[in-house]
mmCIF file of C-alpha atoms in Angstrom:
data_model
loop_
_atom_site.group_PDB
_atom_site.id
_atom_site.type_symbol
_atom_site.label_atom_id
_atom_site.label_comp_id
_atom_site.label_asym_id
_atom_site.label_seq_id
_atom_site.Cartn_x
_atom_site.Cartn_y
_atom_site.Cartn_z
ATOM 1 C CA UNK A 1 -42.057 20.992 -21.163
ATOM 2 C CA UNK A 2 -41.896 17.693 -19.342
ATOM 3 C CA UNK A 3 -39.750 16.309 -22.143
ATOM 4 C CA UNK A 4 -37.423 19.342 -21.927
ATOM 5 C CA UNK A 5 -37.079 18.965 -18.151
ATOM 6 C CA UNK A 6 -36.376 15.269 -18.610
ATOM 7 C CA UNK A 7 -33.719 16.039 -21.194
ATOM 8 C CA UNK A 8 -32.082 18.623 -18.914
ATOM 9 C CA UNK A 9 -32.227 16.258 -15.976
ATOM 10 C CA UNK A 10 -30.665 13.427 -17.972
ATOM 11 C CA UNK A 11 -28.010 15.735 -19.393
ATOM 12 C CA UNK A 12 -26.957 17.181 -16.037
ATOM 13 C CA UNK A 13 -27.337 13.813 -14.349
ATOM 14 C CA UNK A 14 -25.067 12.257 -16.957
ATOM 15 C CA UNK A 15 -22.608 15.100 -16.570
ATOM 16 C CA UNK A 16 -22.449 14.545 -12.815
ATOM 17 C CA UNK A 17 -21.907 10.829 -13.363
ATOM 18 C CA UNK A 18 -19.088 11.602 -15.774
ATOM 19 C CA UNK A 19 -17.502 14.026 -13.311
ATOM 20 C CA UNK A 20 -17.741 11.499 -10.466
ATOM 21 C CA UNK A 21 -16.232 8.799 -12.668
ATOM 22 C CA UNK A 22 -13.391 11.131 -13.638
ATOM 23 C CA UNK A 23 -12.743 11.976 -9.983
ATOM 24 C CA UNK A 24 -12.718 8.285 -9.030
ATOM 25 C CA UNK A 25 -10.218 7.540 -11.807
ATOM 26 C CA UNK A 26 -8.143 10.709 -11.544
ATOM 27 C CA UNK A 27 -4.950 8.693 -11.078
ATOM 28 C CA UNK A 28 -4.743 7.731 -14.761
ATOM 29 C CA UNK A 29 -4.595 11.217 -16.348
ATOM 30 C CA UNK A 30 -2.203 12.261 -13.569
ATOM 31 C CA UNK A 31 -0.023 9.235 -14.294
ATOM 32 C CA UNK A 32 -0.079 10.056 -18.015
ATOM 33 C CA UNK A 33 1.036 13.653 -17.351
ATOM 34 C CA UNK A 34 3.824 12.527 -15.003
ATOM 35 C CA UNK A 35 5.023 9.893 -17.486
ATOM 36 C CA UNK A 36 5.127 12.531 -20.230
ATOM 37 C CA UNK A 37 7.032 14.941 -17.966
ATOM 38 C CA UNK A 38 9.569 12.295 -16.959
ATOM 39 C CA UNK A 39 9.962 11.238 -20.597
ATOM 40 C CA UNK A 40 10.803 14.831 -21.546
ATOM 41 C CA UNK A 41 13.002 15.882 -18.613
ATOM 42 C CA UNK A 42 14.523 12.611 -17.322
ATOM 43 C CA UNK A 43 14.254 10.203 -20.284
ATOM 44 C CA UNK A 44 17.029 7.982 -18.916
ATOM 45 C CA UNK A 45 14.482 6.853 -16.287
ATOM 46 C CA UNK A 46 12.905 4.562 -18.890
ATOM 47 C CA UNK A 47 16.067 2.749 -19.886
ATOM 48 C CA UNK A 48 14.585 -0.276 -18.137
ATOM 49 C CA UNK A 49 10.828 -0.451 -17.588
ATOM 50 C CA UNK A 50 11.314 -3.845 -16.000
ATOM 51 C CA UNK A 51 13.623 -2.310 -13.389
ATOM 52 C CA UNK A 52 10.974 0.291 -12.524
ATOM 53 C CA UNK A 53 8.304 -2.374 -12.065
ATOM 54 C CA UNK A 54 10.703 -4.616 -10.118
ATOM 55 C CA UNK A 55 11.545 -1.775 -7.775
ATOM 56 C CA UNK A 56 7.810 -1.127 -7.323
ATOM 57 C CA UNK A 57 7.097 -4.618 -5.970
ATOM 58 C CA UNK A 58 7.773 -4.054 -2.228
ATOM 59 C CA UNK A 59 6.032 -0.687 -2.121
ATOM 60 C CA UNK A 60 3.202 -2.154 -4.221
ATOM 61 C CA UNK A 61 2.519 -4.864 -1.661
ATOM 62 C CA UNK A 62 2.602 -2.277 1.123
ATOM 63 C CA UNK A 63 0.201 -0.013 -0.793
ATOM 64 C CA UNK A 64 -2.119 -2.998 -1.141
ATOM 65 C CA UNK A 65 -1.916 -3.682 2.604
ATOM 66 C CA UNK A 66 -2.586 -0.029 3.408
ATOM 67 C CA UNK A 67 -5.417 0.199 0.870
ATOM 68 C CA UNK A 68 -7.202 -2.745 2.455
ATOM 69 C CA UNK A 69 -7.012 -1.098 5.879
ATOM 70 C CA UNK A 70 -8.099 2.288 4.502
ATOM 71 C CA UNK A 71 -11.093 0.798 2.669
ATOM 72 C CA UNK A 72 -12.257 -0.670 5.969
ATOM 73 C CA UNK A 73 -12.060 2.749 7.631
ATOM 74 C CA UNK A 74 -8.796 2.000 9.452
ATOM 75 C CA UNK A 75 -5.117 2.491 8.713
ATOM 76 C CA UNK A 76 -1.861 0.829 9.533
ATOM 77 C CA UNK A 77 1.281 2.821 10.311
ATOM 78 C CA UNK A 78 3.232 -0.315 11.146
ATOM 79 C CA UNK A 79 3.369 -1.972 7.693
ATOM 80 C CA UNK A 80 6.932 -0.815 6.982
ATOM 81 C CA UNK A 81 8.209 -1.941 10.383
ATOM 82 C CA UNK A 82 6.414 -5.308 9.982
ATOM 83 C CA UNK A 83 8.165 -5.772 6.624
ATOM 84 C CA UNK A 84 11.521 -4.816 8.138
ATOM 85 C CA UNK A 85 11.223 -6.781 11.383
ATOM 86 C CA UNK A 86 9.912 -9.975 9.763
ATOM 87 C CA UNK A 87 12.723 -9.837 7.177
ATOM 88 C CA UNK A 88 15.390 -9.162 9.815
ATOM 89 C CA UNK A 89 14.096 -11.830 12.240
ATOM 90 C CA UNK A 90 14.008 -14.461 9.483
ATOM 91 C CA UNK A 91 17.388 -13.325 8.180
ATOM 92 C CA UNK A 92 18.925 -13.806 11.622
ATOM 93 C CA UNK A 93 17.632 -17.406 11.619
ATOM 94 C CA UNK A 94 18.885 -18.177 8.108
ATOM 95 C CA UNK A 95 21.977 -15.994 7.744
ATOM 96 C CA UNK A 96 25.588 -17.007 8.284
ATOM 97 C CA UNK A 97 26.989 -13.616 9.289
ATOM 98 C CA UNK A 98 29.128 -13.594 12.483
ATOM 99 C CA UNK A 99 26.320 -12.277 14.701
ATOM 100 C CA UNK A 100 23.495 -14.269 13.045
ATOM 101 C CA UNK A 101 21.705 -16.989 14.979
ATOM 102 C CA UNK A 102 22.118 -19.483 12.069
ATOM 103 C CA UNK A 103 19.346 -21.789 13.292
ATOM 104 C CA UNK A 104 18.545 -23.303 9.885
ATOM 105 C CA UNK A 105 19.557 -23.086 6.234
ATOM 106 C CA UNK A 106 16.224 -24.269 4.827
ATOM 107 C CA UNK A 107 14.665 -21.568 2.598
ATOM 108 C CA UNK A 108 11.250 -23.231 2.999
ATOM 109 C CA UNK A 109 11.386 -22.762 6.760
ATOM 110 C CA UNK A 110 12.398 -19.179 6.040
ATOM 111 C CA UNK A 111 9.318 -18.624 3.869
ATOM 112 C CA UNK A 112 7.133 -20.043 6.605
ATOM 113 C CA UNK A 113 8.762 -18.018 9.368
ATOM 114 C CA UNK A 114 8.575 -14.658 7.613
ATOM 115 C CA UNK A 115 4.888 -15.151 6.776
ATOM 116 C CA UNK A 116 4.172 -16.370 10.311
ATOM 117 C CA UNK A 117 5.901 -13.367 11.903
ATOM 118 C CA UNK A 118 4.047 -10.903 9.665
ATOM 119 C CA UNK A 119 0.673 -12.558 10.198
ATOM 120 C CA UNK A 120 1.127 -12.726 13.996
ATOM 121 C CA UNK A 121 1.998 -9.032 14.232
ATOM 122 C CA UNK A 122 -0.992 -8.189 12.058
ATOM 123 C CA UNK A 123 -3.187 -10.458 14.165
ATOM 124 C CA UNK A 124 -2.130 -8.683 17.361
ATOM 125 C CA UNK A 125 -2.772 -5.325 15.693
ATOM 126 C CA UNK A 126 -6.285 -6.469 14.825
ATOM 127 C CA UNK A 127 -7.042 -7.902 18.263
ATOM 128 C CA UNK A 128 -5.831 -4.787 20.047
ATOM 129 C CA UNK A 129 -7.989 -2.579 17.821
ATOM 130 C CA UNK A 130 -11.118 -4.758 17.513
ATOM 131 C CA UNK A 131 -11.251 -6.466 20.911
ATOM 132 C CA UNK A 132 -9.375 -4.126 23.256
ATOM 133 C CA UNK A 133 -10.678 -1.017 21.508
ATOM 134 C CA UNK A 134 -7.399 0.813 20.969
ATOM 135 C CA UNK A 135 -7.261 3.619 18.446
ATOM 136 C CA UNK A 136 -5.751 2.294 15.166
ATOM 137 C CA UNK A 137 -3.415 5.288 14.937
ATOM 138 C CA UNK A 138 -1.989 4.781 18.426
ATOM 139 C CA UNK A 139 -1.839 0.984 18.179
ATOM 140 C CA UNK A 140 -0.029 0.866 14.834
ATOM 141 C CA UNK A 141 2.206 3.826 15.771
ATOM 142 C CA UNK A 142 3.284 1.924 18.871
ATOM 143 C CA UNK A 143 4.074 -1.165 16.793
ATOM 144 C CA UNK A 144 5.953 0.964 14.269
ATOM 145 C CA UNK A 145 8.251 2.183 17.041
ATOM 146 C CA UNK A 146 8.483 -1.180 18.825
ATOM 147 C CA UNK A 147 9.403 -3.266 15.791
ATOM 148 C CA UNK A 148 11.780 -0.737 14.281
ATOM 149 C CA UNK A 149 13.519 -0.666 17.655
ATOM 150 C CA UNK A 150 13.472 -4.466 17.906
ATOM 151 C CA UNK A 151 14.969 -4.755 14.430
ATOM 152 C CA UNK A 152 17.834 -2.458 15.364
ATOM 153 C CA UNK A 153 18.314 -4.274 18.664
ATOM 154 C CA UNK A 154 18.747 -7.561 16.805
ATOM 155 C CA UNK A 155 21.243 -6.383 14.230
ATOM 156 C CA UNK A 156 22.947 -3.164 13.107
ATOM 157 C CA UNK A 157 24.903 -4.712 10.232
ATOM 158 C CA UNK A 158 23.620 -6.226 6.959
ATOM 159 C CA UNK A 159 22.608 -9.859 7.346
ATOM 160 C CA UNK A 160 24.390 -11.953 4.715
ATOM 161 C CA UNK A 161 24.756 -15.619 3.820
ATOM 162 C CA UNK A 162 21.051 -16.192 3.134
ATOM 163 C CA UNK A 163 19.984 -19.342 1.214
ATOM 164 C CA UNK A 164 19.935 -18.759 -2.551
ATOM 165 C CA UNK A 165 16.323 -19.882 -3.015
ATOM 166 C CA UNK A 166 15.171 -17.579 -0.211
ATOM 167 C CA UNK A 167 16.572 -14.472 -1.920
ATOM 168 C CA UNK A 168 15.817 -15.670 -5.432
ATOM 169 C CA UNK A 169 12.089 -15.081 -4.969
ATOM 170 C CA UNK A 170 12.574 -11.344 -4.804
ATOM 171 C CA UNK A 171 15.711 -11.295 -6.944
ATOM 172 C CA UNK A 172 13.969 -12.646 -10.041
ATOM 173 C CA UNK A 173 12.309 -9.607 -11.648
ATOM 174 C CA UNK A 174 9.691 -11.527 -13.654
ATOM 175 C CA UNK A 175 8.600 -13.579 -10.662
ATOM 176 C CA UNK A 176 8.538 -10.634 -8.251
ATOM 177 C CA UNK A 177 6.486 -8.493 -10.644
ATOM 178 C CA UNK A 178 4.096 -11.414 -11.207
ATOM 179 C CA UNK A 179 3.642 -11.802 -7.432
ATOM 180 C CA UNK A 180 2.663 -8.138 -7.109
ATOM 181 C CA UNK A 181 0.271 -8.203 -10.067
ATOM 182 C CA UNK A 182 -1.363 -11.442 -8.917
ATOM 183 C CA UNK A 183 -1.787 -10.005 -5.424
ATOM 184 C CA UNK A 184 -3.528 -6.936 -6.866
ATOM 185 C CA UNK A 185 -5.659 -9.108 -9.159
ATOM 186 C CA UNK A 186 -6.792 -11.365 -6.323
ATOM 187 C CA UNK A 187 -7.478 -8.396 -4.045
ATOM 188 C CA UNK A 188 -9.453 -6.646 -6.778
ATOM 189 C CA UNK A 189 -11.587 -9.696 -7.538
ATOM 190 C CA UNK A 190 -12.176 -10.475 -3.857
ATOM 191 C CA UNK A 191 -13.190 -6.902 -3.047
ATOM 192 C CA UNK A 192 -15.401 -6.666 -6.136
ATOM 193 C CA UNK A 193 -17.173 -10.014 -6.172
ATOM 194 C CA UNK A 194 -17.181 -11.594 -2.706
ATOM 195 C CA UNK A 195 -19.160 -11.033 0.471
ATOM 196 C CA UNK A 196 -15.854 -10.359 2.229
ATOM 197 C CA UNK A 197 -15.184 -7.468 -0.143
ATOM 198 C CA UNK A 198 -18.667 -6.067 0.342
ATOM 199 C CA UNK A 199 -18.206 -6.348 4.107
ATOM 200 C CA UNK A 200 -14.930 -4.388 3.906
ATOM 201 C CA UNK A 201 -16.630 -1.548 2.017
ATOM 202 C CA UNK A 202 -19.613 -1.656 4.384
ATOM 203 C CA UNK A 203 -17.297 -1.500 7.414
ATOM 204 C CA UNK A 204 -15.466 1.453 5.896
ATOM 205 C CA UNK A 205 -18.705 3.300 5.153
ATOM 206 C CA UNK A 206 -20.206 2.828 8.601
ATOM 207 C CA UNK A 207 -19.113 0.368 11.262
ATOM 208 C CA UNK A 208 -22.420 0.757 13.080
ATOM 209 C CA UNK A 209 -24.465 0.029 9.940
ATOM 210 C CA UNK A 210 -22.234 -2.917 9.072
ATOM 211 C CA UNK A 211 -22.859 -4.377 12.523
ATOM 212 C CA UNK A 212 -26.594 -3.773 12.151
ATOM 213 C CA UNK A 213 -26.746 -5.870 8.964
ATOM 214 C CA UNK A 214 -25.069 -8.794 10.687
ATOM 215 C CA UNK A 215 -21.396 -8.347 9.834
ATOM 216 C CA UNK A 216 -19.050 -9.530 12.572
ATOM 217 C CA UNK A 217 -17.004 -6.336 12.505
ATOM 218 C CA UNK A 218 -14.518 -7.418 15.181
ATOM 219 C CA UNK A 219 -13.577 -10.593 13.334
ATOM 220 C CA UNK A 220 -13.437 -8.668 10.056
ATOM 221 C CA UNK A 221 -11.039 -6.062 11.483
ATOM 222 C CA UNK A 222 -8.782 -8.795 12.881
ATOM 223 C CA UNK A 223 -8.790 -10.563 9.516
ATOM 224 C CA UNK A 224 -7.989 -7.355 7.624
ATOM 225 C CA UNK A 225 -5.006 -6.541 9.843
ATOM 226 C CA UNK A 226 -3.772 -10.132 9.608
ATOM 227 C CA UNK A 227 -3.865 -9.953 5.805
ATOM 228 C CA UNK A 228 -2.103 -6.595 6.023
ATOM 229 C CA UNK A 229 0.622 -8.237 8.123
ATOM 230 C CA UNK A 230 1.041 -11.081 5.604
ATOM 231 C CA UNK A 231 1.310 -8.647 2.681
ATOM 232 C CA UNK A 232 3.861 -6.607 4.652
ATOM 233 C CA UNK A 233 5.910 -9.737 5.333
ATOM 234 C CA UNK A 234 5.895 -10.618 1.618
ATOM 235 C CA UNK A 235 7.086 -7.057 0.955
ATOM 236 C CA UNK A 236 9.946 -7.721 3.397
ATOM 237 C CA UNK A 237 10.801 -10.929 1.527
ATOM 238 C CA UNK A 238 10.820 -9.065 -1.790
ATOM 239 C CA UNK A 239 12.993 -6.299 -0.359
ATOM 240 C CA UNK A 240 15.465 -8.925 0.846
ATOM 241 C CA UNK A 241 15.653 -10.464 -2.609
ATOM 242 C CA UNK A 242 15.927 -7.070 -4.321
ATOM 243 C CA UNK A 243 18.949 -6.116 -2.211
ATOM 244 C CA UNK A 244 20.376 -9.629 -1.739
ATOM 245 C CA UNK A 245 20.924 -9.101 2.002
ATOM 246 C CA UNK A 246 18.883 -7.794 4.932
ATOM 247 C CA UNK A 247 20.107 -4.219 5.485
ATOM 248 C CA UNK A 248 19.624 -2.725 8.977
ATOM 249 C CA UNK A 249 17.343 0.038 7.660
ATOM 250 C CA UNK A 250 15.085 -2.318 5.698
ATOM 251 C CA UNK A 251 11.461 -1.172 5.556
ATOM 252 C CA UNK A 252 12.018 2.209 7.210
ATOM 253 C CA UNK A 253 10.075 5.156 5.790
ATOM 254 C CA UNK A 254 8.034 3.047 3.376
ATOM 255 C CA UNK A 255 4.750 3.625 5.186
ATOM 256 C CA UNK A 256 4.622 7.211 3.942
ATOM 257 C CA UNK A 257 5.103 6.156 0.330
ATOM 258 C CA UNK A 258 2.439 3.498 0.838
ATOM 259 C CA UNK A 259 0.024 6.129 2.127
ATOM 260 C CA UNK A 260 0.814 8.429 -0.792
ATOM 261 C CA UNK A 261 0.341 5.627 -3.334
ATOM 262 C CA UNK A 262 -3.016 4.597 -1.886
ATOM 263 C CA UNK A 263 -4.369 8.136 -1.550
ATOM 264 C CA UNK A 264 -3.203 9.243 -5.000
ATOM 265 C CA UNK A 265 -4.813 6.072 -6.313
ATOM 266 C CA UNK A 266 -8.181 7.228 -5.001
ATOM 267 C CA UNK A 267 -8.512 5.174 -1.814
ATOM 268 C CA UNK A 268 -10.523 7.204 0.684
ATOM 269 C CA UNK A 269 -8.798 8.125 3.935
ATOM 270 C CA UNK A 270 -12.138 7.664 5.677
ATOM 271 C CA UNK A 271 -12.998 4.268 4.253
ATOM 272 C CA UNK A 272 -15.651 2.754 2.041
ATOM 273 C CA UNK A 273 -14.513 4.159 -1.297
ATOM 274 C CA UNK A 274 -11.754 3.421 -3.772
ATOM 275 C CA UNK A 275 -10.583 0.856 -6.285
ATOM 276 C CA UNK A 276 -7.638 -1.509 -6.175
ATOM 277 C CA UNK A 277 -6.860 -0.648 -9.810
ATOM 278 C CA UNK A 278 -6.461 2.969 -8.727
ATOM 279 C CA UNK A 279 -4.076 1.882 -5.963
ATOM 280 C CA UNK A 280 -1.996 0.032 -8.584
ATOM 281 C CA UNK A 281 -1.860 3.247 -10.598
ATOM 282 C CA UNK A 282 -0.670 5.027 -7.448
ATOM 283 C CA UNK A 283 2.103 2.444 -7.033
ATOM 284 C CA UNK A 284 3.342 2.990 -10.591
ATOM 285 C CA UNK A 285 3.198 6.761 -10.146
ATOM 286 C CA UNK A 286 5.197 6.686 -6.906
ATOM 287 C CA UNK A 287 7.823 4.369 -8.387
ATOM 288 C CA UNK A 288 8.180 6.409 -11.599
ATOM 289 C CA UNK A 289 8.720 9.560 -9.534
ATOM 290 C CA UNK A 290 11.228 7.724 -7.320
ATOM 291 C CA UNK A 291 13.115 6.394 -10.342
ATOM 292 C CA UNK A 292 13.132 9.831 -11.980
ATOM 293 C CA UNK A 293 14.575 11.377 -8.796
ATOM 294 C CA UNK A 294 17.276 8.716 -8.650
ATOM 295 C CA UNK A 295 18.168 9.308 -12.298
ATOM 296 C CA UNK A 296 17.952 13.082 -12.265
ATOM 297 C CA UNK A 297 21.348 14.841 -12.382
ATOM 298 C CA UNK A 298 19.947 17.916 -10.621
ATOM 299 C CA UNK A 299 18.517 16.116 -7.567
ATOM 300 C CA UNK A 300 20.984 14.957 -4.948
ATOM 301 C CA UNK A 301 20.520 11.883 -2.757
ATOM 302 C CA UNK A 302 20.091 14.133 0.294
ATOM 303 C CA UNK A 303 17.115 15.893 -1.328
ATOM 304 C CA UNK A 304 15.091 12.805 -2.192
ATOM 305 C CA UNK A 305 13.578 12.435 1.282
ATOM 306 C CA UNK A 306 12.390 16.048 1.178
ATOM 307 C CA UNK A 307 10.854 15.559 -2.254
ATOM 308 C CA UNK A 308 9.119 12.398 -1.056
ATOM 309 C CA UNK A 309 7.531 14.534 1.656
ATOM 310 C CA UNK A 310 6.400 17.033 -0.961
ATOM 311 C CA UNK A 311 4.853 14.185 -2.976
ATOM 312 C CA UNK A 312 2.975 13.056 0.139
ATOM 313 C CA UNK A 313 1.747 16.613 0.742
ATOM 314 C CA UNK A 314 0.635 16.835 -2.895
ATOM 315 C CA UNK A 315 -1.257 13.563 -2.467
ATOM 316 C CA UNK A 316 -3.073 14.919 0.582
ATOM 317 C CA UNK A 317 -3.951 18.179 -1.199
ATOM 318 C CA UNK A 318 -5.161 16.184 -4.195
ATOM 319 C CA UNK A 319 -7.300 14.012 -1.966
ATOM 320 C CA UNK A 320 -8.763 17.067 -0.215
ATOM 321 C CA UNK A 321 -9.628 18.730 -3.516
ATOM 322 C CA UNK A 322 -11.149 15.525 -4.874
ATOM 323 C CA UNK A 323 -13.301 15.092 -1.765
ATOM 324 C CA UNK A 324 -14.572 18.683 -1.934
ATOM 325 C CA UNK A 325 -15.444 18.393 -5.629
ATOM 326 C CA UNK A 326 -17.194 15.086 -5.034
ATOM 327 C CA UNK A 327 -19.225 16.492 -2.135
ATOM 328 C CA UNK A 328 -20.184 19.540 -4.207
ATOM 329 C CA UNK A 329 -21.367 17.404 -7.139
ATOM 330 C CA UNK A 330 -23.378 15.105 -4.877
ATOM 331 C CA UNK A 331 -24.910 18.098 -3.081
ATOM 332 C CA UNK A 332 -25.924 19.751 -6.376
ATOM 333 C CA UNK A 333 -27.518 16.502 -7.511
ATOM 334 C CA UNK A 334 -29.531 16.252 -4.315
ATOM 335 C CA UNK A 335 -31.119 19.679 -4.739
#
């Protein structure tokens, strides 16, 4: 009898483990289904896989920035505006358009400036949240509005005349894709194998508990938002290279795609759970859908924004369903 109970326990225990593993890696079967659907209905989407991956680079870096914040139990609504503002500010310094400031033509100074601007904005985000105690939603929403407004105040026309090396970083598909993949690889290894990564997960699970075990949560939050700002600035640099100029609407609306990519990839909205590999799967899924919409003869350009909203809603519903199933499995295992 004891043996039978042990067998049943192991069987059901194993089944629960399998179900939890499937839920944590749900992005991959979803991605496979979407790829199959796109291959059947919009096969022209795959005329250039490299183009799809190249187009995914800016949103990939923003998904990574958002995932890091979400894992720590926070979120950042300002990543798109940081990408746009840092790219526009640096473009005004480097560009030769009639209304540009044209302070320097050195691409190396440009690289330094764009990273400095992004990191400073992220640093201020972190200080305001960790030290001043502002709500992350309100703080990053305020910065979203402020820096989108500041970007428009600086320039309403495309910034041209940028140094060739400055735009070449994002304009070279192989290099841009490598930057994104290396960023995901480093983030995955750091989160998996370092004390910093463990502290991020601990902070996301319970800030109080993290503080109790000796983690300097304030410094950690500031560091996380600073890294988020740097990743957003790199996304702005890649966007600039992808387009070849700095358009006035650069970075706008990308935060919602970043949220969708992270959530579909299995990153918890409440922190402490999720894998960077899943977030990468979310990036590919979002970009494949975007490319399919752009290539579809039955979807007009004016409908794409609406469909992006539907994708975001689907991501939220998927997350809600996943969370309920996970809670139910864990509850049944505890009985």
